[in-house]
Each structure stands twice: as structure tokens, then as C-alpha cells.
Coordinates of C-alpha atoms in Angstrom, one line a residue:
M22 CA 65.2 39.9 46.7
P23 CA 65.4 42.6 44.0
A24 CA 63.2 42.3 40.9
D25 CA 64.5 40.3 38.0
A26 CA 63.7 41.9 34.7
R27 CA 63.8 38.4 33.0
Y28 CA 60.6 37.4 34.8
L29 CA 57.3 39.1 34.6
P30 CA 55.4 39.4 38.0
I31 CA 53.2 36.3 38.4
E32 CA 50.1 38.4 38.3
D33 CA 51.0 39.8 34.9
H34 CA 49.6 36.7 33.2
G35 CA 46.3 35.5 31.7
I36 CA 45.2 31.9 31.2
I37 CA 43.7 30.1 28.2
G38 CA 42.8 26.4 28.0
D39 CA 40.9 23.6 26.3
L40 CA 39.7 21.6 29.3
N41 CA 42.8 19.3 29.0
T42 CA 45.6 21.7 29.6
V43 CA 46.3 25.5 29.8
A44 CA 48.8 28.1 28.7
L45 CA 49.8 31.3 30.5
V46 CA 50.1 34.4 28.4
G47 CA 52.0 37.4 29.7
L48 CA 51.4 41.0 29.3
D49 CA 54.4 41.0 27.0
G50 CA 52.6 38.7 24.6
A51 CA 54.7 35.7 25.5
I52 CA 53.5 32.2 26.3
S53 CA 55.8 31.3 29.1
F54 CA 54.1 28.3 30.5
F55 CA 52.5 25.3 28.7
C56 CA 52.3 21.6 29.5
A57 CA 50.9 19.2 26.9
P58 CA 49.0 17.1 26.2
R59 CA 47.6 17.2 29.8
F60 CA 47.8 19.5 32.8
D61 CA 50.3 17.2 34.5
S62 CA 52.4 16.5 31.4
P63 CA 56.0 17.7 31.1
S64 CA 56.4 21.3 30.0
V65 CA 56.9 22.6 26.5
F66 CA 57.3 26.2 27.5
A67 CA 58.4 27.0 31.1
A68 CA 60.3 30.3 30.8
L69 CA 58.3 31.4 33.9
L70 CA 60.5 29.0 35.8
D71 CA 63.8 29.4 33.9
S72 CA 64.1 32.2 31.4
E73 CA 67.0 30.5 29.6
R74 CA 66.2 26.8 29.7
G75 CA 62.4 26.7 30.1
G76 CA 61.2 27.6 26.5
I77 CA 58.9 30.4 25.3
F78 CA 56.6 31.4 22.4
R79 CA 56.9 35.1 22.0
V80 CA 55.2 37.5 19.5
D81 CA 56.5 41.0 20.0
P82 CA 55.3 44.2 18.2
R83 CA 58.0 46.7 17.7
L84 CA 56.3 49.8 19.0
G85 CA 59.0 51.3 21.2
P86 CA 60.0 51.1 24.9
D87 CA 57.2 53.5 25.9
A88 CA 54.4 51.4 24.5
R89 CA 51.7 50.4 27.0
R90 CA 50.5 46.8 27.4
K91 CA 46.9 45.8 28.3
Q92 CA 45.1 42.5 28.5
L93 CA 41.4 41.6 28.7
Y94 CA 39.1 38.7 28.2
L95 CA 36.3 38.8 25.7
P96 CA 33.3 39.1 28.0
D97 CA 32.1 35.7 29.4
T98 CA 34.9 33.8 27.6
N99 CA 38.4 32.5 28.1
V100 CA 39.6 34.1 24.9
L101 CA 42.4 36.5 25.8
L102 CA 43.4 39.7 24.0
T103 CA 46.8 41.3 24.6
R104 CA 47.2 44.8 23.2
T105 CA 50.3 47.0 22.8
L106 CA 49.5 50.7 22.4
S107 CA 51.7 53.5 21.4
P108 CA 51.6 56.8 19.4
D109 CA 53.1 54.9 16.5
G110 CA 50.5 52.2 16.3
V111 CA 48.3 49.6 18.1
A112 CA 48.8 45.9 17.9
E113 CA 46.6 43.1 19.2
I114 CA 47.2 39.4 19.9
S115 CA 44.1 37.1 20.3
D116 CA 44.9 33.8 22.1
F117 CA 42.6 30.9 22.7
M118 CA 42.6 27.1 22.7
P119 CA 39.8 25.5 20.7
I120 CA 37.5 23.1 22.6
G121 CA 37.0 19.5 21.6
E122 CA 38.7 19.3 18.2
T123 CA 41.1 16.4 17.5
E124 CA 41.6 13.8 20.2
G125 CA 45.2 13.7 21.5
V126 CA 46.0 17.1 20.0
R127 CA 46.3 20.4 21.8
R128 CA 46.0 23.6 19.8
I129 CA 46.9 27.2 20.6
V130 CA 45.6 29.7 18.1
R131 CA 47.3 33.1 18.0
R132 CA 45.8 35.8 15.7
V133 CA 48.0 38.9 15.4
K134 CA 46.6 42.1 14.1
A135 CA 47.8 45.7 13.4
V136 CA 44.8 47.6 14.8
R137 CA 46.2 51.1 13.9
S138 CA 49.0 51.9 11.5
S139 CA 51.5 49.5 10.1
V140 CA 53.3 47.4 12.8
T141 CA 56.4 45.2 12.5
F142 CA 56.4 42.0 14.6
T143 CA 59.1 39.6 15.6
L144 CA 58.2 36.0 16.5
R145 CA 60.2 33.3 18.3
C146 CA 58.9 29.9 19.1
A147 CA 61.5 28.1 21.3
P148 CA 60.1 24.9 22.8
R149 CA 62.1 23.0 25.5
F150 CA 60.6 19.6 25.9
G151 CA 60.5 17.5 29.1
Y152 CA 60.8 20.3 31.6
G153 CA 63.6 21.7 29.6
A154 CA 65.7 18.5 29.8
V155 CA 64.9 16.9 26.4
G156 CA 66.5 18.2 23.1
H157 CA 64.7 18.3 19.8
R158 CA 65.1 18.6 16.0
A159 CA 63.5 21.4 14.1
T160 CA 62.6 20.8 10.4
E161 CA 60.5 22.4 7.8
D162 CA 56.9 21.2 7.6
D163 CA 56.1 21.0 3.9
G164 CA 56.8 24.6 3.5
E165 CA 53.9 25.6 5.8
G166 CA 55.8 25.9 9.1
V167 CA 58.2 24.2 11.4
M168 CA 58.0 20.7 13.0
F169 CA 59.7 20.2 16.4
T170 CA 60.5 16.6 17.2
P171 CA 61.8 15.7 20.7
D172 CA 64.8 13.5 21.0
D173 CA 63.0 11.3 23.6
A174 CA 59.2 11.3 22.9
E175 CA 58.5 9.2 26.1
R176 CA 60.2 11.8 28.4
A177 CA 58.7 14.7 26.5
G178 CA 55.2 13.2 26.6
L179 CA 54.7 14.2 22.9
A180 CA 55.5 12.9 19.5
F181 CA 55.9 16.4 18.0
L182 CA 55.1 20.1 18.2
R183 CA 54.1 21.9 15.0
L184 CA 53.9 25.6 14.3
R185 CA 52.1 26.8 11.2
G186 CA 51.8 30.4 10.2
S187 CA 50.3 32.6 7.5
V188 CA 53.7 34.3 7.2
P189 CA 57.1 32.6 6.4
L190 CA 58.9 31.0 9.3
R191 CA 62.6 30.3 9.5
I192 CA 64.6 27.9 11.7
V193 CA 67.5 29.4 13.7
D194 CA 69.3 27.3 16.3
G195 CA 66.4 24.9 16.6
D196 CA 63.8 27.7 17.1
A197 CA 61.2 29.0 14.7
V198 CA 61.6 32.7 14.1
A199 CA 60.0 35.3 11.9
E200 CA 59.9 39.0 11.3
F201 CA 56.9 40.4 9.4
E202 CA 55.0 43.7 8.9
L203 CA 51.2 44.0 9.0
A204 CA 49.5 47.0 7.4
H205 CA 46.5 48.7 9.1
E206 CA 43.9 46.1 10.0
Q207 CA 45.9 43.3 8.5
T208 CA 46.1 40.0 10.4
A209 CA 48.5 37.0 10.6
T210 CA 47.5 33.6 12.0
F211 CA 49.6 31.0 13.9
I212 CA 48.6 27.6 15.0
L213 CA 50.6 25.6 17.5
E214 CA 49.9 21.9 17.8
A215 CA 51.2 19.5 20.4
A216 CA 50.3 15.9 19.5
T217 CA 51.0 12.4 20.7
E218 CA 50.8 10.9 17.2
A219 CA 50.9 12.0 13.6
H220 CA 48.0 13.8 11.9
S221 CA 47.6 16.4 9.2
G222 CA 46.1 19.3 11.1
P223 CA 44.6 22.6 9.9
H224 CA 46.3 25.2 7.8
A225 CA 47.0 28.6 9.4
S226 CA 44.2 30.2 7.4
Q227 CA 42.0 33.1 8.5
R228 CA 39.0 30.9 7.8
Y229 CA 40.0 28.2 10.2
A230 CA 41.0 30.8 12.8
A231 CA 37.7 32.6 12.5
D232 CA 35.6 29.4 12.7
A233 CA 37.6 28.1 15.7
F234 CA 37.3 31.5 17.3
K235 CA 33.5 31.5 17.0
R236 CA 33.1 27.9 18.3
T237 CA 35.3 28.7 21.3
V238 CA 33.5 32.0 22.1
N239 CA 30.1 30.2 21.8
F240 CA 31.2 27.4 24.0
W241 CA 32.3 29.6 26.9
R242 CA 29.3 31.9 26.6
G243 CA 27.0 29.0 26.4
W244 CA 28.5 27.4 29.5
I245 CA 28.6 30.5 31.8
G246 CA 25.1 31.4 30.5
K247 CA 23.8 28.5 32.5
S248 CA 24.8 30.2 35.8
T249 CA 21.9 31.2 37.9
Y250 CA 23.8 33.8 39.8
R251 CA 22.4 37.3 39.3
G252 CA 23.7 39.1 42.3
R253 CA 26.4 41.8 43.1
W254 CA 29.9 41.3 41.8
R255 CA 28.6 39.2 38.9
D256 CA 31.6 39.9 36.7
E257 CA 34.0 38.7 39.4
V258 CA 31.9 35.6 40.2
N259 CA 31.6 34.7 36.5
R260 CA 35.3 35.2 35.9
S261 CA 36.1 32.9 38.9
A262 CA 33.7 30.3 37.5
L263 CA 35.3 30.5 34.1
V264 CA 38.8 30.1 35.6
M265 CA 37.7 27.0 37.6
R266 CA 36.1 25.5 34.6
L267 CA 39.4 25.7 32.8
L268 CA 40.9 23.5 35.5
F269 CA 38.5 20.6 35.0
S270 CA 39.7 17.6 33.0
Q271 CA 37.2 17.0 30.2
E272 CA 38.7 13.5 29.7
H273 CA 38.5 12.3 33.3
G274 CA 36.0 14.6 35.2
S275 CA 38.7 15.5 37.8
L276 CA 39.8 18.9 38.8
I277 CA 43.3 20.3 39.4
A278 CA 44.2 22.6 42.2
A279 CA 46.2 25.0 39.9
P280 CA 47.7 24.6 36.5
T281 CA 51.3 25.4 37.4
F282 CA 54.2 23.9 39.4
G283 CA 57.1 25.4 41.2
L284 CA 55.9 29.0 41.6
P285 CA 57.1 30.2 45.0
E286 CA 55.1 31.1 48.1
T287 CA 58.0 33.4 48.9
I288 CA 60.5 34.8 46.4
G289 CA 63.7 32.9 46.9
G290 CA 62.0 30.4 49.3
V291 CA 61.6 26.7 49.2
R292 CA 57.8 26.3 49.3
N293 CA 57.6 25.6 45.6
W294 CA 55.0 22.9 45.0
D295 CA 53.3 21.2 42.1
Y296 CA 49.6 21.7 42.1
R297 CA 48.7 20.0 38.8
Y298 CA 46.8 17.2 40.5
T299 CA 43.4 16.5 41.9
W300 CA 43.1 17.2 45.6
V301 CA 39.9 15.7 47.1
R302 CA 39.5 18.7 49.3
D303 CA 39.9 21.4 46.7
A304 CA 37.7 19.6 44.2
A305 CA 35.0 19.0 46.7
F306 CA 34.9 22.6 47.8
T307 CA 34.9 23.7 44.1
L308 CA 31.8 21.6 43.6
Y309 CA 30.1 23.6 46.4
A310 CA 30.9 26.8 44.5
F311 CA 29.5 25.4 41.2
I312 CA 26.4 24.1 42.9
R313 CA 25.8 27.7 44.3
L314 CA 25.8 28.9 40.7
G315 CA 23.5 26.2 39.4
L316 CA 26.3 24.6 37.4
T317 CA 25.8 21.0 38.4
E318 CA 27.0 19.0 35.4
E319 CA 30.6 19.0 36.5
T320 CA 29.7 17.9 40.1
G321 CA 28.1 14.6 38.9
R322 CA 31.2 13.6 36.9
F323 CA 33.5 14.3 39.9
I324 CA 31.3 12.4 42.3
G325 CA 31.6 9.4 40.0
W326 CA 35.4 9.9 39.8
I327 CA 35.9 10.1 43.5
A328 CA 33.6 7.1 44.1
D329 CA 35.9 5.1 41.8
R330 CA 38.9 6.2 44.0
V331 CA 37.1 4.9 47.2
R332 CA 36.4 1.6 45.6
E333 CA 40.1 1.2 44.6
E334 CA 41.4 1.7 48.1
G335 CA 40.1 -1.6 49.6
D336 CA 40.2 -2.0 53.4
G337 CA 42.8 0.7 54.1
V338 CA 42.4 4.5 54.4
P339 CA 39.4 5.2 52.1
L340 CA 41.1 8.1 50.3
Q341 CA 44.5 9.7 49.8
P342 CA 44.7 13.5 49.8
L343 CA 45.4 13.8 46.1
Y344 CA 45.6 11.8 42.8
G345 CA 46.7 12.1 39.3
L346 CA 44.0 13.4 36.8
D347 CA 43.3 9.8 35.8
G348 CA 43.1 8.6 39.4
A349 CA 46.8 7.5 39.5
H350 CA 47.8 6.9 43.1
Q351 CA 51.5 7.5 42.6
V352 CA 52.7 11.1 42.0
P353 CA 56.3 10.9 43.2
E354 CA 57.9 14.2 44.1
L355 CA 61.0 15.2 42.2
E356 CA 63.3 18.2 42.2
L357 CA 64.3 19.7 38.8
D358 CA 67.8 20.8 39.6
H359 CA 68.5 22.1 36.1
L360 CA 65.8 24.8 36.4
E361 CA 66.7 28.0 38.3
G362 CA 63.2 28.6 39.4
Y363 CA 61.1 31.7 39.2
R364 CA 63.5 34.6 40.1
G365 CA 65.9 32.0 41.6
S366 CA 63.3 30.3 43.8
K367 CA 64.6 26.7 44.2
P368 CA 63.9 23.8 44.3
V369 CA 61.5 23.5 41.4
R370 CA 59.4 20.5 42.2
V371 CA 57.1 18.2 40.2
G372 CA 54.9 15.6 41.7
N373 CA 53.7 16.0 45.3
G374 CA 54.7 14.1 48.4
A375 CA 51.5 15.0 50.1
A376 CA 49.8 12.2 48.3
V377 CA 51.1 9.8 50.9
Q378 CA 50.0 11.9 53.9
L379 CA 47.0 11.2 56.1
Q380 CA 44.7 14.2 56.0
M381 CA 41.5 13.5 57.9
D382 CA 39.7 16.6 56.8
I383 CA 39.2 15.3 53.2
F384 CA 36.4 13.0 54.3
G385 CA 34.3 16.0 55.5
A386 CA 34.9 17.9 52.3
L387 CA 33.8 14.8 50.3
M388 CA 30.6 14.2 52.3
D389 CA 29.7 17.9 52.3
S390 CA 29.9 18.0 48.5
V391 CA 28.0 14.7 48.1
Y392 CA 25.3 16.1 50.4
L393 CA 25.0 19.3 48.4
H394 CA 25.0 17.4 45.1
D395 CA 22.1 15.2 46.4
K396 CA 20.2 18.3 47.5
Y397 CA 20.7 20.5 44.4
G398 CA 21.9 18.1 41.7
Q399 CA 20.9 14.5 41.5
P400 CA 19.5 12.2 44.2
M401 CA 21.9 9.7 45.8
S402 CA 22.1 6.3 44.1
Y403 CA 22.1 3.1 46.2
D404 CA 25.5 2.0 45.0
L405 CA 27.1 5.3 45.7
W406 CA 25.5 5.3 49.2
N407 CA 26.9 1.8 50.0
T408 CA 30.4 3.1 49.0
L409 CA 30.1 6.2 51.2
V410 CA 28.8 4.2 54.2
K411 CA 32.2 2.4 54.3
V412 CA 33.9 5.8 54.3
V413 CA 31.8 7.1 57.1
D414 CA 32.3 3.9 59.1
W415 CA 36.0 4.3 58.7
V416 CA 35.8 7.9 60.0
C417 CA 33.9 6.7 63.0
E418 CA 36.7 4.3 63.8
N419 CA 39.6 6.7 63.1
W420 CA 38.5 10.3 63.8
R421 CA 41.0 10.7 66.7
R422 CA 44.0 9.8 64.5
P423 CA 46.6 12.6 64.2
D424 CA 47.4 13.7 60.7
H425 CA 49.1 16.3 58.6
G426 CA 46.1 18.7 58.4
L427 CA 44.5 20.8 55.8
W428 CA 47.7 22.7 55.2
E429 CA 49.7 19.5 54.6
I430 CA 52.3 20.3 57.2
R431 CA 55.4 18.3 56.6
Q432 CA 56.2 17.4 60.2
A433 CA 55.1 14.7 62.6
E434 CA 51.3 14.0 62.6
R435 CA 49.3 15.7 65.3
P436 CA 45.6 16.5 66.0
Y437 CA 44.4 19.5 64.0
L438 CA 41.3 21.6 64.6
S439 CA 40.3 21.6 61.0
S440 CA 40.6 17.8 60.7
R441 CA 38.5 17.2 63.8
V442 CA 35.8 19.6 62.6
M443 CA 35.8 18.0 59.1
C444 CA 35.4 14.6 60.6
W445 CA 32.3 15.9 62.4
V446 CA 31.1 17.2 59.0
A447 CA 31.6 13.8 57.4
V448 CA 29.4 12.1 59.9
D449 CA 26.9 14.9 60.2
R450 CA 26.3 15.0 56.4
A451 CA 26.0 11.2 56.3
V452 CA 23.3 11.4 59.0
R453 CA 21.4 14.1 57.1
L454 CA 21.6 12.2 53.9
A455 CA 20.3 9.0 55.5
Q456 CA 17.4 10.9 57.2
H457 CA 16.5 12.9 54.1
R458 CA 16.5 9.9 51.7
S459 CA 15.5 7.2 54.2
L460 CA 18.7 5.4 53.4
P461 CA 19.9 2.4 55.4
A462 CA 22.6 3.4 57.9
P463 CA 23.8 2.6 61.4
M464 CA 22.2 5.8 62.7
V465 CA 22.5 5.1 66.4
R466 CA 26.3 4.7 66.1
W467 CA 26.7 7.6 63.8
L468 CA 24.8 10.0 66.0
E469 CA 26.8 8.9 69.0
V470 CA 30.1 9.4 67.2
R471 CA 29.0 12.7 65.8
D472 CA 28.3 14.0 69.3
Q473 CA 31.6 12.6 70.6
I474 CA 33.5 14.5 67.9
Y475 CA 31.6 17.7 68.6
R476 CA 32.4 17.6 72.3
S477 CA 36.0 16.8 71.6
V478 CA 36.4 20.0 69.7
F479 CA 35.2 22.1 72.7
D480 CA 37.0 20.0 75.3
E481 CA 40.4 19.7 73.5
F482 CA 40.8 22.6 71.1
W483 CA 39.3 25.4 73.2
N484 CA 42.2 27.4 74.7
P485 CA 40.9 29.2 77.8
K486 CA 44.0 31.5 78.0
K487 CA 43.7 32.4 74.3
K488 CA 39.9 32.4 74.5
A489 CA 39.8 30.8 71.1
F490 CA 39.8 27.5 69.3
T491 CA 43.5 26.9 68.4
Q492 CA 45.3 24.9 65.8
S493 CA 45.9 21.9 68.0
P494 CA 45.3 21.0 71.7
G495 CA 47.4 23.2 73.9
S496 CA 49.3 24.9 71.1
G497 CA 48.1 28.5 71.4
V498 CA 48.6 28.9 67.6
M499 CA 45.8 30.5 65.7
D500 CA 44.9 28.9 62.4
A501 CA 42.8 30.5 59.7
S502 CA 41.2 27.2 58.9
A503 CA 39.1 27.8 62.1
L504 CA 37.1 30.2 59.9
L505 CA 35.5 27.1 58.3
M506 CA 33.7 26.3 61.6
P507 CA 30.7 28.6 61.0
L508 CA 30.9 28.2 57.2
L509 CA 30.3 24.5 57.6
R510 CA 27.6 25.0 60.3
F511 CA 29.7 23.4 63.0
I512 CA 29.1 26.4 65.3
S513 CA 26.8 29.4 65.2
P514 CA 28.5 32.5 64.0
T515 CA 27.0 34.3 67.1
D516 CA 28.1 31.7 69.6
P517 CA 30.2 33.5 72.3
R518 CA 33.1 31.1 71.8
W519 CA 33.1 31.8 68.1
V520 CA 32.9 35.5 68.6
Q521 CA 36.0 35.3 70.8
T522 CA 37.7 33.1 68.3
M523 CA 37.0 35.7 65.5
S524 CA 38.6 38.3 67.8
A525 CA 41.7 36.2 68.2
V526 CA 41.9 35.5 64.4
R527 CA 41.6 39.2 63.8
R528 CA 44.3 40.0 66.4
D529 CA 46.8 37.3 65.3
L530 CA 46.3 36.8 61.6
V531 CA 44.5 39.6 59.9
Q532 CA 46.3 42.5 58.2
D533 CA 43.7 44.9 57.0
S534 CA 41.4 42.6 55.1
L535 CA 44.1 40.0 54.4
V536 CA 44.6 36.9 56.4
R537 CA 47.6 34.7 57.1
R538 CA 46.9 31.0 57.5
Y539 CA 49.0 30.7 60.7
D540 CA 52.1 32.2 62.3
V541 CA 55.1 30.6 60.6
R542 CA 57.1 31.2 63.8
G543 CA 60.5 30.7 62.2
G544 CA 59.7 27.2 61.1
K545 CA 58.3 25.9 64.4
T546 CA 54.8 25.6 63.1
D547 CA 55.5 23.8 59.8
G548 CA 59.2 23.1 59.5
F549 CA 60.0 25.9 56.9
A550 CA 61.8 28.9 58.2
D551 CA 61.0 31.2 55.2
E552 CA 58.1 33.6 55.5
E553 CA 55.0 33.4 53.4
G554 CA 52.3 35.8 52.3
T555 CA 48.6 36.1 53.2
F556 CA 46.4 33.3 52.0
T557 CA 43.7 34.8 49.8
I558 CA 41.3 31.9 50.4
C559 CA 41.5 32.6 54.1
S560 CA 40.8 36.3 53.4
F561 CA 37.5 35.4 51.6
W562 CA 36.6 33.0 54.5
Y563 CA 37.1 35.9 56.8
A564 CA 34.7 38.1 54.8
E565 CA 32.1 35.4 54.7
C566 CA 32.4 34.8 58.5
L567 CA 31.8 38.5 59.1
S568 CA 28.7 38.2 56.9
R569 CA 27.3 35.2 58.7
G570 CA 27.9 36.9 62.0
G571 CA 25.7 39.8 60.9
D572 CA 28.3 42.5 60.3
L573 CA 27.2 43.0 56.7
Q574 CA 28.8 46.5 56.3
Q575 CA 32.2 45.2 57.5
A576 CA 31.8 42.0 55.4
R577 CA 31.2 43.9 52.3
F578 CA 34.0 46.3 53.0
A579 CA 36.5 43.5 53.6
F580 CA 35.3 41.5 50.6
E581 CA 35.6 44.4 48.2
K582 CA 39.0 45.3 49.5
I583 CA 40.2 41.7 48.8
L584 CA 38.8 42.0 45.3
S585 CA 41.0 45.0 44.7
Y586 CA 44.0 42.7 44.9
A587 CA 43.0 40.7 41.9
N588 CA 45.2 41.0 38.8
H589 CA 44.2 43.0 35.8
L590 CA 42.0 40.1 34.6
G591 CA 40.3 39.3 37.9
L592 CA 42.6 36.3 38.6
F593 CA 44.1 35.3 41.9
G594 CA 47.1 33.2 42.9
E595 CA 47.4 31.4 46.2
E596 CA 48.9 34.2 48.2
L597 CA 49.6 37.9 48.3
G598 CA 53.1 39.2 49.3
P599 CA 53.9 42.3 51.4
S600 CA 53.6 44.5 48.3
G601 CA 50.4 42.9 47.1
E602 CA 52.3 40.8 44.6
H603 CA 50.8 37.4 43.8
L604 CA 52.6 34.3 45.0
G605 CA 52.3 30.6 44.7
N606 CA 50.8 28.6 41.8
F607 CA 48.5 30.6 39.5
P608 CA 45.6 30.9 39.2
Q609 CA 44.4 29.0 42.2
A610 CA 41.0 27.1 42.2
F611 CA 40.7 27.2 46.0
T612 CA 41.0 31.0 46.0
H613 CA 38.4 31.5 43.3
L614 CA 35.9 29.1 44.9
S615 CA 36.1 31.0 48.2
L616 CA 35.4 34.2 46.3
I617 CA 32.2 32.7 44.9
S618 CA 31.1 31.4 48.3
A619 CA 31.7 34.8 50.0
A620 CA 30.0 36.7 47.2
Y621 CA 27.0 34.4 47.3
D622 CA 26.6 34.7 51.0
I623 CA 27.2 38.4 51.4
D624 CA 24.9 39.2 48.4
R625 CA 22.1 37.0 49.8
R626 CA 22.3 38.6 53.2
L627 CA 22.4 42.1 51.9
D628 CA 19.3 41.5 49.9
G629 CA 17.6 40.0 53.0
A630 CA 18.5 43.1 55.0
G631 CA 17.0 45.3 52.3
W632 CA 20.3 46.9 51.2
G633 CA 20.5 48.4 47.7
A634 CA 23.1 47.4 45.2

């Protein structure tokens, strides 16, 4: 599909946030994605998904068509600078969301500056509430700005949106617009507030902006300063941690998989999902990454959140694959037919039908994160242990059940290698916890079941013709999730069967350093005929497997090649297309946590082998 000039490449965006929601800011200075007041609320700006109906907040310096655009984060923060540079002048926009100000209010602060020479700017704030389906009224806000009031507050999820500026704003066709000139080193301030109830709010003064800026910078630098990581690729590791921290809900202690919905895995394709929810698997693996960095505060909150979910489930399946931020069980999947989708990629979906799937691997992810939290964070409590015993007992009874797998394949349930291995992890980590803490547990039964699961992987999933562990018994399909086997200590990275499996993965799935998750095979594998890109999380798994197998030179080479595909800010989406373009929802927590895990392992082994920096 040819490029559409109305849409920036997905990777041409940065992210800002306040631990309740985020906004995407493009290289063109436009906020083209923003949901409020929560990550999973209806959108206010979604021009990234429909350039006409989605809504946008654009500040554009008039510096000619040949001007260059650059973006950077202030070091160790999530404060984003967007610069426009030309022989006629230099302009800069500072974007950030203040942390922990007024409850129920989300603020975006935009500070616009003429860095060199006088610069003329145009501004257009065009909200489109309720995923672009709810109209609004625009009125003057006591001479200080513009108030946008949605026609249906319930569907919009907001009572109002207010834009205040230090320059005059006009209302044109329901949008706020302005044209203003800033002299050399002069600034203008704009404050956008999304609120669920009436309040006064700050004026768009330089003093407020400067104070909020300092508080926000200090918060992020204080948080990342607690990281104990001092190894190679520290900038990339810290940026990944800062991105993942943006995706934690301060209110609920849960973690979203990605902050966007509807961005395609293939341009023009139909794999356009909503990732603004808490996947047990993604969140549990993220905790592993944070624990590796010594950032354990968030892990304790999530362990409590997930324990609440287990207690809610009663006598059925102990966990569903994903929940709303607040633990909501129902996240019905809907298609927004009125949105054209990113570069025509339809349907645009909100909600996620995977919530009702059975995914057996999530129990291993949960128990592994609990095990690590007990080891590196806080010791296991008795009440939490009693809750987890019920989960492990359920796994012991049901580990043979077919499911939809780690990749949430929307076909009939069947046995998956990753699910079987993760069931082993669930029981194994429970055994280790009970032994380490002398906790009461049915150890004889657990040990027996753990060994049964282990043997079943070798007996049922080893394909002698392929000489590899395959996706499901007798399928012959290689699946990159097999790369988790040595990472989770199921099998030695030097075991002959694993060495053969790595060779099969390399042969079937690896393109240079990039790894596909499986062979789509025209829809035979997962029911969708459209192609997809390489999965960056799988690429980082591959690099870490090379490291654990002792091939440190190749591991480092592969890892650093993958890093070269990051966007200009060090961010990754879910996938990479054939031209290295980013695909899928952006940025992706799963990808960044695997970067941290691979960096930690490779760095540690390089040090152990006596390699220099």
C-alpha cells in the first residue's frame, strides 16, 4: 500500500504521560492520540486512526517546507522536546504531563519557544470526543481560553476539555485556533485539561509551567535514579524502563500492554487490536524486568492487584488473560466503523475478545513473577500463599487442557508448546517457593505433576523429523515462543535438543537478527490471511538465547542490530515491517521488557567472560 501523507509513520512519535494516561506527539508537533481520563477511556484526539474524524492538537511553526524536525527526551525523563530547524529560525515545543496534581484531571502542558530568530506559529486544537463519534460545543472560557463541552458526557467519558493559552485563542467551527509570533527566546504556554467534573484549574502562566516542569523532571529523574543497572546499553535500558513506567496505572497498580488501539500489524490488514488493558502475562513479565533493575515498588502493587483478581474468580478458571485497569472482567470487543483506520487499516477495534479465551501460559507467568518478587522484593505473605496454592492446584488438574496460546490465536483451542512449558513453570516456581519459605503445600503431588508436565513436552512436542520442539503436537510449525524454554530454565541452553531447536528457529523464523513469531501460512496457522512483520520481543528473546547458550559475540551482535531498529527516541512498537517500519500498537511494553532482559543477561555474561565495554 502506498504511503499516505496524511499519516506520519507510527515510529515518528514520542510519548508523554502522567501514570493515568498518555499522549502521542508526532515529529510534526501534533498530538494525534490522547485518551482521557484513563488509558482505556474514549479518545479525545485520534487523528492517528482517522485524519479527518479523529481529532488533533497541532502547533506548527512556519519555517518553510525544507525545515528539519527532531525530537528528544530530556535525559532520564519523559519530557519531550520537538524542534523545527531551518535557516530562517529554530522553534521548540516542550511537551509533558504533570504527575499527581488534581484528582480526576489530566493536564498536558505545551511550552512553545522561538529558539533563534522570530517565528510565526499556527495552532489548532480540534477535539473529537467519544472516539470521534460525539459532538461538542466550544465556548470562551472567561477570556482565558476555550471550553469544549461534549454533547454526551457519558459516552465521551469527560465533562469538559479546556485549553488555556498565554496568547489569544479564537473559536472557528468548534475548534480553537491561533496565529502568533514569538520573538527570539520568547515563549508561549498552553495548558490542556481533560476533566470529569468542574474545577478552576491553573492559568497558562510561565510561572505555573516552569514549576510543573521542574516537578515533572524531578519525579522522573528521581524514579529512574533508583535503578541499580550500571551495565552496557544503559541509555536504552533506562529509556525502556521509563516507557514501561508510563504504562502503569497509578490509581490501580495495574499495567497496560500498550497505550494505543487499532494500529495495524500489517498496513491495510485486519489485525488491529486494542492493547489498553492489563494482560496478566505482559504485566508479570514486566515485573521481571523491573526486578532486574532493582525497581520493586511497582511489583508489590501489581502482585496485590492480581491476587484480588484470583479471589474474585471463585471456583472456575483462576484467571482470565486480561482485565480492565480496575480489574473489570468485561472488555467487550467493538468495531468503530466510522473511523477509517491508520492508512486505511480496518476494522478499528476497541475492547478485546481475548478476555474470554483460555490461555494456560498465564499461570506460569504469574508464578514466576511472584517467585522473583519473593526473592528480590518482599517475602511471601501467608494469605497470598493460600490464594496461590489454589491456582497451582487448578493447574495440576487442568494442565492438559487445550487453549488459545500465548499468541491468542482465534481458532479452535489446541495444545501449545508455550502453554505446556508455562504450566511447568507455574508448578516449579510453587515448589521452589514452598521449599525456600517452608510454606505448607501438597509437595508430593506437585512434584509428581511437575515431572509429568516436563515429560509431556519431550514426548508430545518434540518433532523427530523437524528435530525441534514445535508449536503443537505433530504440527511441524516452528513458534518463536519456544525461545522462552531456556529463558525460563525449563531446558539447558546447551541441551542437544535445544541446540537443534535453535537451529530450526534460525532456519524457519529468523531474518538477519529479526524473528517472526510463526509462519502465517496464508491463514492456516491463526485464521488471518494477511501477512505480519517480525515480532521484536521474539528478536530480543533470540539474542538472549544466544547469550545463554554461550555464543556471546553473536548475541551481542544480534542484540545491537535489533537496537538499531528503534525509533529516534529509542522506542519500539510490537512489530517491524519489511522496510523496518514499526507496526502494531506503540510503544509496546512486552518489547521493552524483553530488551531489558536481554541487555541484563548479555551484559552480565560479557563481564563474566572478561570482555571490555
